[in-house]
DNA sequence: ACCCAGGGTCGTC
DNA sequence: GACGACCCTGGG
């Protein structure tokens, strides 16, 4: 663990605000100078955009270049993805244009599972607060630039945490779900390592659905936003339901729109790119 | 003061 | 399959 730097020159499809505010992650915060600092996979990193260059610096558990290339999904051709999606229709063209700097991060699977269990029927400021308190109380401290950061706690670090302690942290009714899921993972009732080896996305989803607090929406978010990295999913939340109804289905009462109908439409329109399409649409509808 | 919604899931009917 | 309950917080 030592301080390192890396510069990605002439970056395309890489806007800090789009990446960190599009709803996929909860631990990146904007600094006064417009850069962002975050904690992930035991690293603390500051990311700054200067012209078309992206400057990374921080303390990393490994080689910074490799860590950045993996986490920021640098090997994927987002320009091509955007081109494909833009050709679908005018709506997609607009949403892709709005969130043109989005990249889907390769986040730690365990952290993503817990984070999205916490996200259920919750709002983003509160989700961030809960995760921060959880990390501060049970995670490993990392000091950088004389500031203290806390890594997301491992399953092992949460092994003996009680439901009551979770409740005190402000988890609300999700306390029991966090407790049960942690125990299931520690006992390998759901084996996270094996999830990476399974090719069929539906098989992986079925495994994730065994976890307490993981329903269809959360499972799809885990599949898309973690380093499982499946793009052939389409997480449907209130915002996506809204935007899909406004653009395509046009039913009077959006809350009564059939989920299966949305799923089928997404599959038909976006195919293997449904996940990333969802993210452009979500970000566009929520922010614009 | 009061009500409502927020990246849903779960148990019950 | 539909329905209500669920903790907590910020905004109207």
Coordinates of C-alpha atoms (C1' of nucleotides) in Angstrom, one line a residue:
Chain A
X1 CA 0.0 0.0 0.0
X2 CA 1.7 3.1 -1.2
X3 CA 0.8 6.3 -3.0
X4 CA 0.8 6.0 -6.8
X5 CA -0.3 8.0 -9.8
X6 CA -1.6 7.1 -13.3
X7 CA -2.8 9.3 -16.2
X8 CA -5.1 8.1 -18.8
X9 CA -4.6 10.3 -21.9
X10 CA -7.2 11.3 -24.4
X11 CA -10.0 9.4 -22.6
X12 CA -13.3 8.9 -24.4
X13 CA -16.7 8.2 -22.8
X14 CA -15.3 9.3 -19.4
X15 CA -17.1 12.0 -17.4
X16 CA -16.7 12.0 -13.6
X17 CA -20.2 13.3 -12.9
X18 CA -21.9 10.7 -15.2
X19 CA -19.9 7.8 -13.8
X20 CA -20.3 8.7 -10.1
X21 CA -23.8 10.2 -10.1
X22 CA -25.6 7.8 -12.3
X23 CA -26.7 5.7 -9.4
X24 CA -24.4 2.6 -9.6
X25 CA -22.1 3.5 -6.7
X26 CA -22.4 5.1 -3.3
X27 CA -18.9 5.8 -2.0
X28 CA -17.6 8.5 -4.4
X29 CA -17.7 12.2 -3.2
X30 CA -17.0 15.3 -5.1
X31 CA -14.1 17.5 -3.9
X32 CA -14.1 21.3 -4.0
X33 CA -11.9 21.2 -7.1
X34 CA -14.4 19.1 -9.0
X35 CA -12.4 15.9 -8.7
X36 CA -13.9 12.8 -6.9
X37 CA -12.5 10.7 -4.1
X38 CA -13.7 7.2 -3.4
X39 CA -12.9 4.0 -1.5
X40 CA -13.1 0.7 -3.3
X41 CA -11.6 -2.8 -3.0
X42 CA -9.2 -1.6 -0.3
X43 CA -8.0 1.4 -2.3
X44 CA -8.4 5.1 -1.8
X45 CA -8.4 7.0 -5.1
X46 CA -8.8 10.6 -6.3
X47 CA -9.9 11.1 -9.9
X48 CA -9.6 14.3 -11.7
X49 CA -10.3 15.3 -15.3
X50 CA -7.9 17.8 -16.9
X51 CA -8.8 18.5 -20.5
X52 CA -9.1 15.1 -22.1
X53 CA -6.8 13.4 -19.6
X54 CA -7.9 11.6 -16.5
X55 CA -5.5 11.8 -13.5
X56 CA -5.7 9.0 -10.9
X57 CA -3.8 9.2 -7.6
X58 CA -4.1 7.5 -4.3
X59 CA -3.0 4.5 -2.3
X60 CA -3.6 1.2 -3.9
X61 CA -3.5 -2.4 -2.9
X62 CA -1.6 -3.4 -6.1
X63 CA -0.6 -1.6 -9.3
X64 CA -2.6 1.5 -9.9
X65 CA -2.8 1.1 -13.7
X66 CA -4.2 -2.4 -13.5
X67 CA -6.6 -1.5 -10.8
X68 CA -7.9 1.5 -12.7
X69 CA -8.2 -0.4 -16.0
X70 CA -10.3 -3.1 -14.3
X71 CA -12.5 -0.9 -12.1
X72 CA -13.3 1.7 -14.7
X73 CA -14.0 -0.9 -17.3
X74 CA -11.4 0.6 -19.7
X75 CA -11.2 -2.3 -22.0
X76 CA -14.8 -2.0 -23.2
X77 CA -15.6 0.1 -26.2
X78 CA -18.3 2.5 -25.0
X79 CA -18.2 4.6 -28.1
X80 CA -19.4 1.6 -30.1
X81 CA -22.0 0.7 -27.5
X82 CA -23.4 4.3 -27.7
X83 CA -23.4 4.2 -31.4
X84 CA -25.4 1.0 -31.5
X85 CA -27.9 2.3 -28.9
X86 CA -28.3 5.7 -30.6
X87 CA -29.4 4.0 -33.8
X88 CA -32.4 2.3 -32.0
X89 CA -34.5 5.4 -31.9
X90 CA -34.6 9.1 -31.0
X91 CA -35.2 8.5 -27.3
X92 CA -32.1 6.4 -27.0
X93 CA -30.1 8.9 -28.9
X94 CA -31.2 11.6 -26.5
X95 CA -30.5 9.5 -23.3
X96 CA -27.1 8.3 -24.6
X97 CA -26.2 11.8 -25.5
X98 CA -27.2 13.0 -22.0
X99 CA -25.1 10.4 -20.2
X100 CA -22.4 10.1 -22.8
X101 CA -19.6 9.9 -20.1
X102 CA -21.1 6.9 -18.2
X103 CA -19.0 3.8 -17.7
X104 CA -20.2 0.8 -15.7
X105 CA -17.8 0.2 -12.8
X106 CA -16.5 -3.3 -11.9
X107 CA -17.3 -3.1 -8.2
X108 CA -16.6 -5.7 -5.6
X109 CA -19.4 -8.3 -5.6
X110 CA -19.8 -8.6 -1.8
X111 CA -19.9 -4.8 -1.4
X112 CA -22.4 -4.5 -4.3
X113 CA -24.7 -7.2 -2.7
X114 CA -24.8 -5.4 0.6
X115 CA -25.1 -1.9 -0.9
X116 CA -28.1 -2.8 -3.0
X117 CA -29.8 -4.7 -0.2
X118 CA -29.6 -1.4 1.7
X119 CA -30.9 0.5 -1.3
X120 CA -34.3 -1.1 -1.1
X121 CA -37.1 1.4 -0.7
X122 CA -34.5 4.0 0.3
X123 CA -33.1 7.2 -1.0
X124 CA -29.6 7.9 -2.2
X125 CA -28.4 10.3 0.6
X126 CA -29.6 7.9 3.2
X127 CA -28.0 4.9 1.5
X128 CA -24.7 6.7 1.3
X129 CA -24.9 7.6 5.0
X130 CA -25.6 4.1 6.1
X131 CA -22.8 2.6 4.0
X132 CA -20.4 5.3 5.3
X133 CA -21.3 4.5 9.0
X134 CA -21.1 0.8 8.3
X135 CA -17.6 1.2 6.9
X136 CA -16.4 3.5 9.6
X137 CA -17.6 1.2 12.3
X138 CA -16.5 -2.2 10.9
X139 CA -14.1 -1.6 8.0
X140 CA -10.4 -1.2 7.9
X141 CA -9.0 2.3 8.3
X142 CA -6.9 3.7 5.5
X143 CA -5.0 7.0 6.0
X144 CA -4.1 9.1 3.1
X145 CA -3.1 12.8 3.0
X146 CA -3.6 12.8 6.7
X147 CA -7.3 12.0 6.2
X148 CA -9.0 8.9 7.4
X149 CA -10.9 6.6 5.1
X150 CA -12.6 3.3 5.7
X151 CA -12.7 0.3 3.5
X152 CA -16.1 -1.5 3.1
X153 CA -16.1 -4.2 5.8
X154 CA -15.6 -7.8 4.6
X155 CA -18.1 -10.5 5.4
X156 CA -15.7 -11.7 8.1
X157 CA -15.6 -8.3 9.7
X158 CA -19.4 -8.4 9.9
X159 CA -19.5 -11.9 11.2
X160 CA -20.5 -11.1 14.8
X161 CA -22.5 -7.9 14.3
X162 CA -26.0 -8.3 15.7
X163 CA -29.3 -7.2 14.2
X164 CA -29.7 -4.7 17.0
X165 CA -26.3 -3.1 16.1
X166 CA -27.4 -2.7 12.5
X167 CA -30.6 -1.1 13.6
X168 CA -28.6 1.4 15.6
X169 CA -26.7 2.3 12.5
X170 CA -30.0 3.3 10.9
X171 CA -30.5 0.3 8.7
X172 CA -34.2 0.2 9.5
X173 CA -36.0 -2.9 8.5
X174 CA -33.1 -4.1 6.4
X175 CA -31.1 -5.0 9.6
X176 CA -32.3 -8.6 9.5
X177 CA -31.6 -9.0 5.8
X178 CA -28.0 -7.8 6.2
X179 CA -27.5 -10.2 9.1
X180 CA -29.0 -13.2 7.3
X181 CA -27.2 -12.5 4.0
X182 CA -23.9 -12.1 5.7
X183 CA -24.3 -15.5 7.5
X184 CA -25.4 -17.2 4.3
X185 CA -22.3 -16.0 2.5
X186 CA -20.0 -16.9 5.3
X187 CA -21.4 -20.4 5.4
X188 CA -21.2 -20.6 1.6
X189 CA -24.9 -21.4 1.3
X190 CA -24.4 -19.0 -1.6
X191 CA -20.8 -19.4 -2.9
X192 CA -19.7 -16.1 -4.4
X193 CA -16.6 -17.6 -6.0
X194 CA -18.8 -20.0 -8.0
X195 CA -20.9 -17.2 -9.4
X196 CA -18.0 -16.1 -11.6
X197 CA -17.7 -19.5 -13.1
X198 CA -21.4 -19.8 -14.2
X199 CA -22.0 -18.6 -17.7
X200 CA -25.8 -18.5 -17.7
X201 CA -27.0 -15.2 -16.3
X202 CA -30.3 -16.7 -15.1
X203 CA -28.5 -19.3 -13.1
X204 CA -26.5 -16.7 -11.3
X205 CA -29.6 -14.6 -10.7
X206 CA -31.3 -17.6 -9.1
X207 CA -28.4 -18.0 -6.7
X208 CA -28.5 -14.3 -5.8
X209 CA -32.2 -14.5 -5.2
X210 CA -31.6 -17.0 -2.4
X211 CA -30.1 -14.2 -0.3
X212 CA -32.2 -12.3 2.2
X213 CA -33.2 -8.9 0.9
X214 CA -32.4 -9.7 -2.7
X215 CA -35.4 -9.7 -5.0
X216 CA -35.4 -9.3 -8.8
X217 CA -34.5 -5.6 -8.9
X218 CA -31.6 -5.9 -6.5
X219 CA -30.3 -9.1 -8.2
X220 CA -30.2 -7.4 -11.5
X221 CA -28.3 -4.4 -10.0
X222 CA -25.8 -6.8 -8.6
X223 CA -25.4 -8.6 -11.9
X224 CA -24.9 -5.3 -13.7
X225 CA -22.9 -3.1 -11.3
X226 CA -20.6 -5.7 -9.7
X227 CA -17.6 -7.3 -11.4
X228 CA -20.0 -10.1 -12.4
X229 CA -20.6 -7.6 -15.2
X230 CA -23.7 -8.9 -16.9
X231 CA -25.2 -6.5 -19.4
X232 CA -28.1 -8.8 -20.4
X233 CA -30.2 -7.7 -17.4
X234 CA -32.7 -4.8 -17.0
X235 CA -33.2 -3.7 -13.4
X236 CA -36.7 -2.2 -13.2
X237 CA -37.2 0.4 -10.4
X238 CA -39.6 3.3 -10.2
X239 CA -37.6 5.5 -12.5
X240 CA -37.1 2.9 -15.2
X241 CA -40.8 2.0 -15.0
X242 CA -41.6 5.7 -15.4
X243 CA -39.3 6.3 -18.4
X244 CA -40.3 3.1 -20.2
X245 CA -43.9 4.0 -19.7
X246 CA -43.5 7.6 -20.8
X247 CA -41.5 6.6 -23.9
X248 CA -43.1 3.4 -25.1
X249 CA -45.9 1.8 -23.2
X250 CA -47.9 5.0 -22.4
X251 CA -50.3 3.6 -19.9
X252 CA -52.4 6.0 -17.8
X253 CA -51.2 4.7 -14.5
X254 CA -47.5 4.0 -14.5
X255 CA -47.6 2.1 -11.2
X256 CA -49.7 -0.6 -12.9
X257 CA -47.4 -1.2 -15.8
X258 CA -46.6 -4.9 -16.1
X259 CA -43.0 -5.7 -15.3
X260 CA -42.9 -8.6 -17.7
X261 CA -44.0 -6.3 -20.4
X262 CA -41.2 -3.9 -19.7
X263 CA -38.6 -6.8 -19.6
X264 CA -39.8 -8.2 -22.9
X265 CA -39.7 -4.8 -24.5
X266 CA -36.2 -4.2 -23.2
X267 CA -34.9 -7.5 -24.4
X268 CA -36.4 -7.0 -27.8
X269 CA -35.1 -3.4 -28.2
X270 CA -31.7 -3.6 -26.5
X271 CA -30.8 -7.3 -26.4
X272 CA -27.4 -7.9 -24.9
X273 CA -27.0 -4.2 -24.2
X274 CA -30.2 -3.9 -22.0
X275 CA -28.2 -3.2 -18.8
X276 CA -26.3 -0.3 -20.1
X277 CA -29.3 1.0 -22.0
X278 CA -31.1 1.0 -18.6
X279 CA -28.4 3.1 -17.1
X280 CA -28.6 5.8 -19.8
X281 CA -32.4 5.9 -19.5
X282 CA -32.3 5.9 -15.7
X283 CA -29.8 8.7 -15.5
X284 CA -31.6 10.8 -18.1
X285 CA -35.0 10.4 -16.5
X286 CA -33.8 11.1 -13.0
X287 CA -31.5 14.0 -13.7
X288 CA -32.7 15.8 -16.9
Chain B
dA1 C1' -47.7 19.8 11.6
dC2 C1' -48.5 16.5 8.3
dC3 C1' -47.8 13.8 4.3
dC4 C1' -45.2 11.6 0.9
dA5 C1' -41.7 9.1 -1.6
dG6 C1' -37.4 7.0 -1.9
dG7 C1' -33.1 2.5 -7.3
dG8 C1' -38.1 -3.1 -3.1
dT9 C1' -38.7 -7.3 -0.5
dC10 C1' -41.3 -10.3 2.2
dG11 C1' -45.1 -12.6 4.3
dT12 C1' -49.8 -13.4 3.8
dC13 C1' -54.0 -14.1 1.6
Chain C
dG1 C1' -50.3 -13.0 -8.3
dA2 C1' -52.0 -9.0 -5.7
dC3 C1' -51.7 -6.3 -1.4
dG4 C1' -50.0 -4.0 2.7
dA5 C1' -46.2 -3.4 6.0
dC6 C1' -41.8 -2.3 6.8
dC7 C1' -37.3 1.9 9.2
dC8 C1' -36.0 6.2 8.5
dT9 C1' -35.0 10.8 6.5
dG10 C1' -35.6 14.9 3.7
dG11 C1' -38.6 17.9 1.2
dG12 C1' -43.1 19.9 0.1

